[in-house]
Coordinates of C-alpha atoms in Angstrom, one line a residue:
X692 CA -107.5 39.5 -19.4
X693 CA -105.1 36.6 -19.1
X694 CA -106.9 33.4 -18.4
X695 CA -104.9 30.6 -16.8
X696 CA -106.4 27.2 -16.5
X697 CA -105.7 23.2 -16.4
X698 CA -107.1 19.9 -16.6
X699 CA -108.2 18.1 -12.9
X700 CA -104.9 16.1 -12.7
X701 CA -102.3 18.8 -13.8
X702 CA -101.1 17.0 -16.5
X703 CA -102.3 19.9 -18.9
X704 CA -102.0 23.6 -18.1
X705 CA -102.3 26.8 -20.4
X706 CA -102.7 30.4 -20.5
X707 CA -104.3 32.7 -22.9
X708 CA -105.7 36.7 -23.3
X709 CA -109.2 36.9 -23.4
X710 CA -111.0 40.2 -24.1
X711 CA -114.3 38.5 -23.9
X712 CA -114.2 36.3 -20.4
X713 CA -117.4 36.7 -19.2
X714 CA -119.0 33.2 -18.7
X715 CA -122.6 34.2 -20.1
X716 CA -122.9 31.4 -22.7
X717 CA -124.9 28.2 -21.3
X718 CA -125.2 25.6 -24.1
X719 CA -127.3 23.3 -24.0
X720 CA -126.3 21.5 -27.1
X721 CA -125.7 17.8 -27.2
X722 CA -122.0 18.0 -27.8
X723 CA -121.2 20.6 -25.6
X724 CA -123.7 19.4 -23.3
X725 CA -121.9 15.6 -23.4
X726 CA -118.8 16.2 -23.7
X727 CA -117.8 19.5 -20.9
X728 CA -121.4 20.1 -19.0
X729 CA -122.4 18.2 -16.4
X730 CA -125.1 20.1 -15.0
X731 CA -126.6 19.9 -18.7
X732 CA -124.7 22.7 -20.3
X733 CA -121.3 24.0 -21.1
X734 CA -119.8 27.5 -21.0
X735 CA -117.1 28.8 -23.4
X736 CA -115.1 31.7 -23.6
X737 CA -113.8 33.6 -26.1
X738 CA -110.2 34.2 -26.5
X739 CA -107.0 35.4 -28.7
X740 CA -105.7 31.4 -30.7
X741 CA -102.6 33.7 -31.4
X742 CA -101.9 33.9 -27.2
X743 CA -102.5 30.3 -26.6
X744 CA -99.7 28.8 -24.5
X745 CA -100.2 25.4 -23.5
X746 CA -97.5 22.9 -21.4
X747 CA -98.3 19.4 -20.9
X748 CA -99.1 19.4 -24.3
X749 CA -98.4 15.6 -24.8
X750 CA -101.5 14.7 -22.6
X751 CA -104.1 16.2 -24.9
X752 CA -105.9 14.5 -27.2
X753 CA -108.9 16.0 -29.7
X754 CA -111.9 14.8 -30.7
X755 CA -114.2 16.0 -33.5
X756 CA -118.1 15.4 -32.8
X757 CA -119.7 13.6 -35.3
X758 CA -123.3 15.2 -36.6
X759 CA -126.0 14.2 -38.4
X760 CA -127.1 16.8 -41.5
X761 CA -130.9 17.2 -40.4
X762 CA -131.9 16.9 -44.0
X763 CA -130.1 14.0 -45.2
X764 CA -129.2 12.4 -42.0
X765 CA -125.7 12.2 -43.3
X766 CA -123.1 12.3 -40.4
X767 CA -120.4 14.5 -41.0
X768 CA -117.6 15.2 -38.7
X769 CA -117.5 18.8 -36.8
X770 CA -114.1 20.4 -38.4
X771 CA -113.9 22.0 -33.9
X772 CA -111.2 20.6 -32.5
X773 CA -112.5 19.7 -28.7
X774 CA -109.0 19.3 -26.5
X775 CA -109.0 17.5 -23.3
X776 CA -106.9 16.1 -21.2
X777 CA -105.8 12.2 -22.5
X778 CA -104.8 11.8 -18.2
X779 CA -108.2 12.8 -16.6
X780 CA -110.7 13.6 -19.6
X781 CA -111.0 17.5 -18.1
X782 CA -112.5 19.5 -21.4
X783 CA -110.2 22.2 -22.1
X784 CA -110.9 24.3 -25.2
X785 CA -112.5 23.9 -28.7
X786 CA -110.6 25.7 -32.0
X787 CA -111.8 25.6 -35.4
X788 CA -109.7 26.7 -38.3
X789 CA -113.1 28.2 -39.9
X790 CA -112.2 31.0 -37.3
X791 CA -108.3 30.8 -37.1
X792 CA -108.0 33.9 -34.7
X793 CA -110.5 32.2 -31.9
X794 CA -110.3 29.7 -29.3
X795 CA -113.1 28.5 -26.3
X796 CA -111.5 27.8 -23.4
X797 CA -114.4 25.9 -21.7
X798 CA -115.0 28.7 -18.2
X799 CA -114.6 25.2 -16.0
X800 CA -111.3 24.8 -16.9
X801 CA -110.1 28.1 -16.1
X802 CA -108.1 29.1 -12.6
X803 CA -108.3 32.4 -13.1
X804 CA -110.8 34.2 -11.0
X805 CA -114.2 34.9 -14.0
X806 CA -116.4 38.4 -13.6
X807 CA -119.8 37.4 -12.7
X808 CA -121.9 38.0 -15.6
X809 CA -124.8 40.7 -15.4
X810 CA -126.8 38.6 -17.4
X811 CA -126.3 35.2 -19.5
X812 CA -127.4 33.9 -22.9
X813 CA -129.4 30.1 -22.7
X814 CA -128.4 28.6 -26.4
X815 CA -129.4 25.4 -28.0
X816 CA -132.2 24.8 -25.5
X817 CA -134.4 23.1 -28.1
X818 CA -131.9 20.1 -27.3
X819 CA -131.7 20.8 -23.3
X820 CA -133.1 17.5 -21.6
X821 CA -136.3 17.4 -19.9
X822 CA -134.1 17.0 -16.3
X823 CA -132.0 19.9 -16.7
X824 CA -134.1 23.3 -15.6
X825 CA -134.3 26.3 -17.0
X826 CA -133.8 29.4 -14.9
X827 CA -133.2 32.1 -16.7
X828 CA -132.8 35.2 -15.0
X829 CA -134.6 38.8 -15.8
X830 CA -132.0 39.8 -18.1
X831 CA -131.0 36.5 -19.5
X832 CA -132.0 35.4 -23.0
X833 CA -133.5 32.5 -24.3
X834 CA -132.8 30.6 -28.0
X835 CA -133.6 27.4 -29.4
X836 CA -130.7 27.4 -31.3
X837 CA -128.3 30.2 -31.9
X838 CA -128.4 33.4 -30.7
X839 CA -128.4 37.2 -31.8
X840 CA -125.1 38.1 -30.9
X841 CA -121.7 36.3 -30.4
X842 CA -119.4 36.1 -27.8
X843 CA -117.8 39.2 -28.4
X844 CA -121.2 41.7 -29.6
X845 CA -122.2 40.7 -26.1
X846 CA -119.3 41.9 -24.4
X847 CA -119.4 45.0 -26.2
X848 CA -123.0 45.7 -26.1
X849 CA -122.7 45.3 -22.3
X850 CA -119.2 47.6 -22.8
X851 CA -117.5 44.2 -20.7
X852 CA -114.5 44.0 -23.7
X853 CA -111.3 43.7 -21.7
X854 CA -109.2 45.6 -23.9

């Protein structure tokens, strides 16, 4: 499925295939959670780097979060590159070159019309503040940190893959 999307101001716009755009990830992780999810989480997609097609690219800037090793309580800097828009701080995506073929388009940045997921996944709630609720559905599933399957086992299990 092609995914177009954009920052708020228009300054950034880009296009991409996505044969997993289902928006059933909710993470409730402090950097996703900060820096794209309002409501107290964030939603990525999964998509094709290779397809990536971006214009405005001179108003994007990246940051890399910054975490603390829970052992040693050294910080270390997150080799995901988190893209937004320099003009109006939209989040737009998140690549790592750990996965070189991959790239999250964050699902509220995207103009393209999603599919309404027919269930979701709640990840990283052992960080989720005490003000954000937690509704999962009948279907949905629930993790403290990571869960079973990625991005694109779900879409297959489900048989969602837009091929």
């Amino acid at each position: 499925m092609k995914l177009d999307g954009s920052c708020h101001c228009g300054a950034v716009r880009f296009a991409v295939e996505s044969a997993h755009p289902y928006p059933f990830n909710l993470c409730y992780c402090t950097i996703c959670r900060k820096t794209g999810g309002g409501g107290g989480y964030a939603i990525n997609l999964g998509a094709d780097y290779n397809t990536l097609r971006v214009w405005g690219e001179d108003n994007i800037t990246v940051y890399h979060a910054r975490m603390a090793d829970a052992e040693t309580g050294t910080i270390e800097e997150s080799s995901g590159q988190r893209h937004f828009c320099k003009v109006c701080g939209s989040a737009l995506w998140l690549y790592d070159p750990n996965w070189p073929d991959l790239v999250h388009p964050m699902a509220s940045a995207i103009d393209t019309e999603l599919p309404e997921a027919p269930e979701r996944t709640h990840l990283m709630v052992a960080f989720k503040p005490e003000w954000v609720p937690l509704n999962p559905g009948p279907r949905d599933k629930v993790f403290d940190e990571y869960p079973e399957e990625s991005l694109a086992e779900w879409h297959q299990r489900l048989g969602l893959e837009d091929r």
